[in-house]
CSV table of C-alpha atoms in Angstrom, one decimal:
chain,number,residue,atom,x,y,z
A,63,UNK,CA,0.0,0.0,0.0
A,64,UNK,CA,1.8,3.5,-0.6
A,65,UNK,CA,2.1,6.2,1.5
A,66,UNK,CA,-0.8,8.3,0.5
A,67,UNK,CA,-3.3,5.2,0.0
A,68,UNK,CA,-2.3,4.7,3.7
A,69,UNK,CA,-3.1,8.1,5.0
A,70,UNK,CA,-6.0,7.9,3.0
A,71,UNK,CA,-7.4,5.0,4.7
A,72,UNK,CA,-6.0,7.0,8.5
A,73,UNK,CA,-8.0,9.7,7.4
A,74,UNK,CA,-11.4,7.9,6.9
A,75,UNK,CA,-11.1,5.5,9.8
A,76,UNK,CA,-10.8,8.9,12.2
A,77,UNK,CA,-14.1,9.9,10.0
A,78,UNK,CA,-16.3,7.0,11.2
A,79,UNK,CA,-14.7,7.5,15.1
A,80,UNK,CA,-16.5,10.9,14.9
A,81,UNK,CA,-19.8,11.1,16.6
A,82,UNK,CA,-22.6,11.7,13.7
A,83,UNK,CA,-24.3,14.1,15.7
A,84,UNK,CA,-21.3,16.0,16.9
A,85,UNK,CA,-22.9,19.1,15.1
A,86,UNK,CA,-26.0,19.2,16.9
A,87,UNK,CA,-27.2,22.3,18.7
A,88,UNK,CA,-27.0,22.0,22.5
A,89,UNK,CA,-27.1,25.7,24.2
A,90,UNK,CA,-30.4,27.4,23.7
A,91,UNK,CA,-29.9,30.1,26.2
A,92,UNK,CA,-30.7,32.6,23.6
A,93,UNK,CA,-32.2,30.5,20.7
A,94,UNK,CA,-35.8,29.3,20.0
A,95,UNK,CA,-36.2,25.6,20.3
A,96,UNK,CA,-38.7,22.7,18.9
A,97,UNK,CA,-41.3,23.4,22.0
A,98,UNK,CA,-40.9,27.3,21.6
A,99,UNK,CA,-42.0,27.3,18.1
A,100,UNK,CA,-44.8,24.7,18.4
A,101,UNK,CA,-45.9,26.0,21.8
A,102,UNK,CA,-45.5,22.6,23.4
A,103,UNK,CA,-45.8,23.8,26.6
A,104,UNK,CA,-49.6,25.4,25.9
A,105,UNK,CA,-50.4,22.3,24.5
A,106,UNK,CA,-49.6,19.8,26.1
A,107,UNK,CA,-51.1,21.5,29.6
A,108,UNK,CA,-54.5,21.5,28.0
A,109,UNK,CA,-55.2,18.4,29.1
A,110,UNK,CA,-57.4,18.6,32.4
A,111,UNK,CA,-59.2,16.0,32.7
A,112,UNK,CA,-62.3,16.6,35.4
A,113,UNK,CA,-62.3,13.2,36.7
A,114,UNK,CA,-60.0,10.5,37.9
A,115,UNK,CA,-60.6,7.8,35.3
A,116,UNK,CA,-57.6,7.1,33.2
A,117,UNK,CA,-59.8,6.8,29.7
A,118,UNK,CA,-60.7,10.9,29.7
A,119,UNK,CA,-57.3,11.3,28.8
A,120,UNK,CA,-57.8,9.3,25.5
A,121,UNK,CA,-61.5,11.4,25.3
A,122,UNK,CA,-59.8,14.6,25.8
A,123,UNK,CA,-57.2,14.2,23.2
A,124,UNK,CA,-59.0,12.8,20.4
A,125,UNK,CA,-61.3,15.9,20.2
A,126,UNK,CA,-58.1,18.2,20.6
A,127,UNK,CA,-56.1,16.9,18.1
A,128,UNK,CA,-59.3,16.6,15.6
A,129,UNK,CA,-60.0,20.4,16.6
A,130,UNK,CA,-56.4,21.0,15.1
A,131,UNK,CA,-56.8,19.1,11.8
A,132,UNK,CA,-59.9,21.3,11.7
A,133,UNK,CA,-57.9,23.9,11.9
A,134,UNK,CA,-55.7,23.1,8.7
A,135,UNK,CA,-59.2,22.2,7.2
A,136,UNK,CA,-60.4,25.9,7.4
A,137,UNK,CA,-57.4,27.5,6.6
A,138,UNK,CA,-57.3,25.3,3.2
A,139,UNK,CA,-60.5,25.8,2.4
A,140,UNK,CA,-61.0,29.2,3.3
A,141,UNK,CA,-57.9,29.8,0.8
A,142,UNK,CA,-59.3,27.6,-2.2
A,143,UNK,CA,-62.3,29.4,-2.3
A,144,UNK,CA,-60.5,32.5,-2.6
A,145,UNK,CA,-58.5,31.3,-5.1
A,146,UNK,CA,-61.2,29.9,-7.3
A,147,UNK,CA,-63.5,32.7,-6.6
A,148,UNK,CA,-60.1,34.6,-8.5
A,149,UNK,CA,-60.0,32.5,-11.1
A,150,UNK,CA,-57.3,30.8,-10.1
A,151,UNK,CA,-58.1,26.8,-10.2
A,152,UNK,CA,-54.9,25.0,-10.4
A,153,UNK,CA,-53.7,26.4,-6.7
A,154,UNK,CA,-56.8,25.3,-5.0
A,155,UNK,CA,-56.9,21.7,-6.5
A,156,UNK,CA,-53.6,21.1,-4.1
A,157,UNK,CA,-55.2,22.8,-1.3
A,158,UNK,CA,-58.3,20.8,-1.7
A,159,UNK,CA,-56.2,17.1,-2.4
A,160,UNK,CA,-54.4,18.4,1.1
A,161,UNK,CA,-58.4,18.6,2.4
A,162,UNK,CA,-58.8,15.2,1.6
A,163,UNK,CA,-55.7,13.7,3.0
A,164,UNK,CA,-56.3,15.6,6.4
A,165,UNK,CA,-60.2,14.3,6.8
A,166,UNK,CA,-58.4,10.9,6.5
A,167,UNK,CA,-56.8,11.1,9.6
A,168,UNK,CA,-59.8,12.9,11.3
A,169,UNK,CA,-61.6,9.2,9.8
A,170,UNK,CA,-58.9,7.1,11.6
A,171,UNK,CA,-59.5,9.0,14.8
A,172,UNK,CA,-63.0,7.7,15.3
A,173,UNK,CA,-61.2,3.8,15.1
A,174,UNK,CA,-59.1,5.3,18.3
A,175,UNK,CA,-62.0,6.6,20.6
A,176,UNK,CA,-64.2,3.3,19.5
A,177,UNK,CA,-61.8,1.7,22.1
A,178,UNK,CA,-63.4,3.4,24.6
A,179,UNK,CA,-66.1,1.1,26.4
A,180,UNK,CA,-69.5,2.4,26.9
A,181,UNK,CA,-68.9,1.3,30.6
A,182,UNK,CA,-65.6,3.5,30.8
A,183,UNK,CA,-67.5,6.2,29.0
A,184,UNK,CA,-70.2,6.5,31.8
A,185,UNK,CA,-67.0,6.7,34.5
A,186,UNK,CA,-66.8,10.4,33.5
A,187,UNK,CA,-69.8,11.4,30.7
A,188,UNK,CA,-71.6,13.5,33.6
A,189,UNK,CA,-68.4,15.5,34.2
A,190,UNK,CA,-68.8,16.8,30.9
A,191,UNK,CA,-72.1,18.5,32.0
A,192,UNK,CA,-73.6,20.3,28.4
A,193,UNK,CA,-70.4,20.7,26.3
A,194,UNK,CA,-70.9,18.6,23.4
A,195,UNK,CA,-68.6,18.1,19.9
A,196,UNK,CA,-72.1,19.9,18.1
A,197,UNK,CA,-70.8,22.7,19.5
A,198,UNK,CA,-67.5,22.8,17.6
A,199,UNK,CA,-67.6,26.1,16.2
A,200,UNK,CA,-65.2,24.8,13.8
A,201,UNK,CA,-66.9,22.0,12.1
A,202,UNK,CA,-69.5,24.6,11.3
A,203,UNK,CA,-67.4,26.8,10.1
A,204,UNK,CA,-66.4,23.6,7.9
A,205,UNK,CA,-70.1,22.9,6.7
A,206,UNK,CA,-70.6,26.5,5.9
A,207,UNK,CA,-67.5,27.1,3.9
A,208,UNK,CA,-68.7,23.8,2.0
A,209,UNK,CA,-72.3,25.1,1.7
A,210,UNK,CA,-74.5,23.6,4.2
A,211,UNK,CA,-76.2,27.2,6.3
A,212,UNK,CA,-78.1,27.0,9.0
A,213,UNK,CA,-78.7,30.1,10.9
A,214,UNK,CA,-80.7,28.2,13.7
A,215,UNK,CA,-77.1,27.2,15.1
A,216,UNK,CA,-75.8,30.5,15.9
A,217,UNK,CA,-77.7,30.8,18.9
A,218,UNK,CA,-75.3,28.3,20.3
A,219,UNK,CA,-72.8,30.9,20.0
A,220,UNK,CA,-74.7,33.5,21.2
A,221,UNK,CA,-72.6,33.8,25.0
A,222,UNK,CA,-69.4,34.3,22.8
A,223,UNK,CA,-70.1,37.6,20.3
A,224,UNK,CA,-66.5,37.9,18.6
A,225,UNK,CA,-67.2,34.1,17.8
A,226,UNK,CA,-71.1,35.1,16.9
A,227,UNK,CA,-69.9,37.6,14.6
A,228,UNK,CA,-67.3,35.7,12.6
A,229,UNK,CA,-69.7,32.6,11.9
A,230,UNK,CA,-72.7,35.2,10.9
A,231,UNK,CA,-70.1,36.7,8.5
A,232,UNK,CA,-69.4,33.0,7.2
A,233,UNK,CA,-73.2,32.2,6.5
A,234,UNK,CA,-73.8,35.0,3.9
A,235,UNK,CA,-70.9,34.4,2.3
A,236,UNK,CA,-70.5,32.4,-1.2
A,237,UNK,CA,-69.5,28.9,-0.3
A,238,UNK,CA,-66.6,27.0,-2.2
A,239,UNK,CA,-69.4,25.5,-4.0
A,240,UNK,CA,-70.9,28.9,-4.9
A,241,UNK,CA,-68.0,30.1,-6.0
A,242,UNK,CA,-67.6,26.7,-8.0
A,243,UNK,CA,-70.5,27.3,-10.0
A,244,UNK,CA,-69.8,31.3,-10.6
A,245,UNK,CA,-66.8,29.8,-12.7
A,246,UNK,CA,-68.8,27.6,-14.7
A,247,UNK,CA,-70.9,30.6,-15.5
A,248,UNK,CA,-67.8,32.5,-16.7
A,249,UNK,CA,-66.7,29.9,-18.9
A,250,UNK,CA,-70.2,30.1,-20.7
A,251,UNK,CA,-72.0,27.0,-18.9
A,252,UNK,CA,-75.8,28.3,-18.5
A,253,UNK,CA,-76.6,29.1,-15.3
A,254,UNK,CA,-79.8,29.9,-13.9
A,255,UNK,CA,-79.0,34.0,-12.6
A,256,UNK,CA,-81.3,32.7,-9.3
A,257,UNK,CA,-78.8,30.3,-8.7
A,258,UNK,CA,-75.8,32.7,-8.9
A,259,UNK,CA,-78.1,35.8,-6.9
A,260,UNK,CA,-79.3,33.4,-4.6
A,261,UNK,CA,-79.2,34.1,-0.4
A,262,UNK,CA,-76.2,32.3,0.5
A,263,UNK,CA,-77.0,32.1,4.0
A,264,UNK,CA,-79.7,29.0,2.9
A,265,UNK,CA,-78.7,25.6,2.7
A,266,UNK,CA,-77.5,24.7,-1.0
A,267,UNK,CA,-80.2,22.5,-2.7
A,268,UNK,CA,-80.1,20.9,-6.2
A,269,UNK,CA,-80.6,23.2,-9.2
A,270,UNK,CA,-81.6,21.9,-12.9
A,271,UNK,CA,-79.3,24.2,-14.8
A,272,UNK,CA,-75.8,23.4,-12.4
A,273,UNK,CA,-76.6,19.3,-12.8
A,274,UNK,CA,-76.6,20.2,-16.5
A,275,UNK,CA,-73.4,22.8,-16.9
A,276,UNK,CA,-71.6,19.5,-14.7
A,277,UNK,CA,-72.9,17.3,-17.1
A,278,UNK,CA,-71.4,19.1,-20.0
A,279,UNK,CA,-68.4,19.4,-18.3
A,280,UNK,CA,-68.2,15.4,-17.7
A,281,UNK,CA,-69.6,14.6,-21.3
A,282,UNK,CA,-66.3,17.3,-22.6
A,283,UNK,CA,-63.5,16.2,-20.3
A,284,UNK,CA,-60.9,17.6,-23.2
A,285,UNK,CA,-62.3,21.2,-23.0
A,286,UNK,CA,-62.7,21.9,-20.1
A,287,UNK,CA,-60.2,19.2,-18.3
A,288,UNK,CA,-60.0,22.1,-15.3
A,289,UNK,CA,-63.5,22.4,-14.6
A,290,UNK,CA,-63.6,18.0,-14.4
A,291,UNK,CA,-60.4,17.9,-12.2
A,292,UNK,CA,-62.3,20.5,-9.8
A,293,UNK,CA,-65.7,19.1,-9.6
A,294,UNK,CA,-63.7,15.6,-8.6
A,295,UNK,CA,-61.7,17.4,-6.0
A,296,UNK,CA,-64.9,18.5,-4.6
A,297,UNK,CA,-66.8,14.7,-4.9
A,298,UNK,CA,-63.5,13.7,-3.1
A,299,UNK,CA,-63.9,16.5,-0.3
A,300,UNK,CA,-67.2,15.6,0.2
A,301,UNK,CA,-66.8,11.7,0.4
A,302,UNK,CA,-64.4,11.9,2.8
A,303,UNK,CA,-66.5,14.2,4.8
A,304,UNK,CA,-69.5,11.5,4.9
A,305,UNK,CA,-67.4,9.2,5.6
A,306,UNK,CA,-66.3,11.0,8.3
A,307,UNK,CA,-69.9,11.7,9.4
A,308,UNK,CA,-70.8,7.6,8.9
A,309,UNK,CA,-68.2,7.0,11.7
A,310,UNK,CA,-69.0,9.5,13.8
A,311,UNK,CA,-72.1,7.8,14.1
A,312,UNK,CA,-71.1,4.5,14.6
A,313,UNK,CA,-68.4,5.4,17.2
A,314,UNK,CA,-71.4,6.9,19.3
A,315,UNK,CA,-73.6,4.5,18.3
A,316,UNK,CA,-71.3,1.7,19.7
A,317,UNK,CA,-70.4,3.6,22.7
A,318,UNK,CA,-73.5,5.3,24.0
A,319,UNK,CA,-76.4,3.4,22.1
A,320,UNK,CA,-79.4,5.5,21.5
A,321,UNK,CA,-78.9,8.1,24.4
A,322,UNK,CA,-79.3,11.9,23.8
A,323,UNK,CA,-76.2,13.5,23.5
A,324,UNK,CA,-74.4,15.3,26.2
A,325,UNK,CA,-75.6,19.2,24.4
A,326,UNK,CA,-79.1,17.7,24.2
A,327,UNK,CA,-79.7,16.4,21.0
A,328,UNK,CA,-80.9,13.2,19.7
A,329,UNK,CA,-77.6,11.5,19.4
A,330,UNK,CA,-77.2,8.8,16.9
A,331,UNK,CA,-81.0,9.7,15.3
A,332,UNK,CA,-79.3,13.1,14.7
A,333,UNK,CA,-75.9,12.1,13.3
A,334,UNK,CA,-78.4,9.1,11.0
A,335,UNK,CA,-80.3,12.6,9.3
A,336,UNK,CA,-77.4,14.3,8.7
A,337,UNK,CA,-75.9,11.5,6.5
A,338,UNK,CA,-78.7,12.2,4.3
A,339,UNK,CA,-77.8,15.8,3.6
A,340,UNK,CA,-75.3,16.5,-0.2
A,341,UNK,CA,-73.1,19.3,-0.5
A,342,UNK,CA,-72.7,19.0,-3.9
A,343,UNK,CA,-75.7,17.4,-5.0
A,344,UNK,CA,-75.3,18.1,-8.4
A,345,UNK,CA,-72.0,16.7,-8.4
A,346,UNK,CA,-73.8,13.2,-7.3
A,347,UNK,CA,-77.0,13.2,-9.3
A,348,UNK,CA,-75.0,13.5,-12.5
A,349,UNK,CA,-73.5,10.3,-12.3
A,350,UNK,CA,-77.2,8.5,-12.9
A,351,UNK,CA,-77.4,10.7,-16.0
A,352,UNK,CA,-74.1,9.7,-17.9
């Protein structure tokens, strides 16, 4: 072996001695760390649970964690309609794919609270008093931006007017679906001008002339290859969401039965009426027709 084939192989076997994380940052006197940015401490004390059974922990952080995937939920949404309602498609088909990949997890979550026994439920269900997940200000939010209004729920907000405001401001305004339909409009699909003027603080209900601008679109896939990939982003938002709805009810179903819910409602009977209600209904009644 010569000389510098020798040093060579000195030089890599001091190399491997070196620890591979020698570089890693250890003084964070004056520099932000992991928990700073993320705010670990906040959340991860927000756990309280107002009993002593060890399953409210598993109760607790389920709806937490599925109050943060809202969270992304809302702030995608909220962005795509935007950016359709500018004309802009290709932006918000990521956005609304990203939609779809978070409801999957909030899907899964419902597989993690069905391990909770309806006998371990009832340990600590009357600590919860008349909070209930109908309340989540952010799954209506959710509905609204998607198009399903109804301005009987505010009053459930009505002890909290910043919050009473902001989902009043939601329910009149166009919908991701309302905005879906103004760009079929601009691209010269027929649309009935009470559909575009309509009061977007109602519930959106099927309409004769949007089944028939998607059916043009589905029947022309080459000309207007945009408008298709958007309507199936928004079949795919909205499966996911009933989907998410379906287990919903089966979770409560399987843990509490028939009971009313803990804000008073009707429980599973409620959740089983809800599965009935479209989005996009147009987007669903086409597919008999082609």
């Amino acid at each position: 072996m010569s000389q510098a084939e020798n040093e060579s192989q000195i030089e890599n076997q001091s190399e491997k001695r070196k620890p591979v994380d020698a570089g890693i940052h250890t003084n964070f006197k004056n520099d932000m760390t992991y928990g700073d940015y993320l705010g670990l401490d906040s959340i991860l004390s927000s756990q309280k649970r107002l009993s002593e059974h060890h399953d409210e922990m598993l109760f607790i952080v389920i709806h937490q964690t599925s109050e943060l995937w809202m969270k992304l939920i809302l702030h995608e949404l909220e962005a795509a309609t935007a950016s359709i309602a500018g004309g802009e498609l290709e932006p918000a088909f990521k956005m609304l794919a990203r939609v779809a990949r978070v409801q999957e997890q909030l899907i899964q979550s419902w597989d993690v609270l069905s391990t909770l026994t309806p006998t371990e439920y009832m340990e600590f269900r009357d600590h919860l008093g008349h909070s209930s997940g109908f309340q989540s200000w952010q799954n209506r939010l959710i509905e609204f931006c998607l198009g399903h209004k109804n301005q009987k729920v505010l009053s459930v907000y009505a002890h909290q007017p910043e919050l009473h405001s902001r989902l009043k401001k939601a329910l009149y305004q166009p919908s991701l679906y309302d905005v879906s339909i103004k760009v079929l409009a601009e691209r010269g699909l027929p649309i009935d001008p009470a559909r575009l003027q309509r009061d977007f603080s109602e519930d959106t209900t099927a309409d004769a002339s949007v089944e028939a601008a998607w059916l043009t679109v589905y029947r022309n896939v080459d000309k207007y290859w945009d408008l298709y990939e958007l309507a199936e982003k928004l079949v795919d938002v909205e499966d996911r969401q009933q989907r998410w709805r379906y287990n919903h009810l089966k979770t409560v179903e399987r843990i509490i039965g028939y009971k009313r819910g803990t804000g008073g409602s009707s429980g599973v009977m409620y959740l089983k009426r809800v599965l009935d209600h479209r989005f996009f209904p147009e987007l669903w009644n086409l597919r008999t027709q082609l």
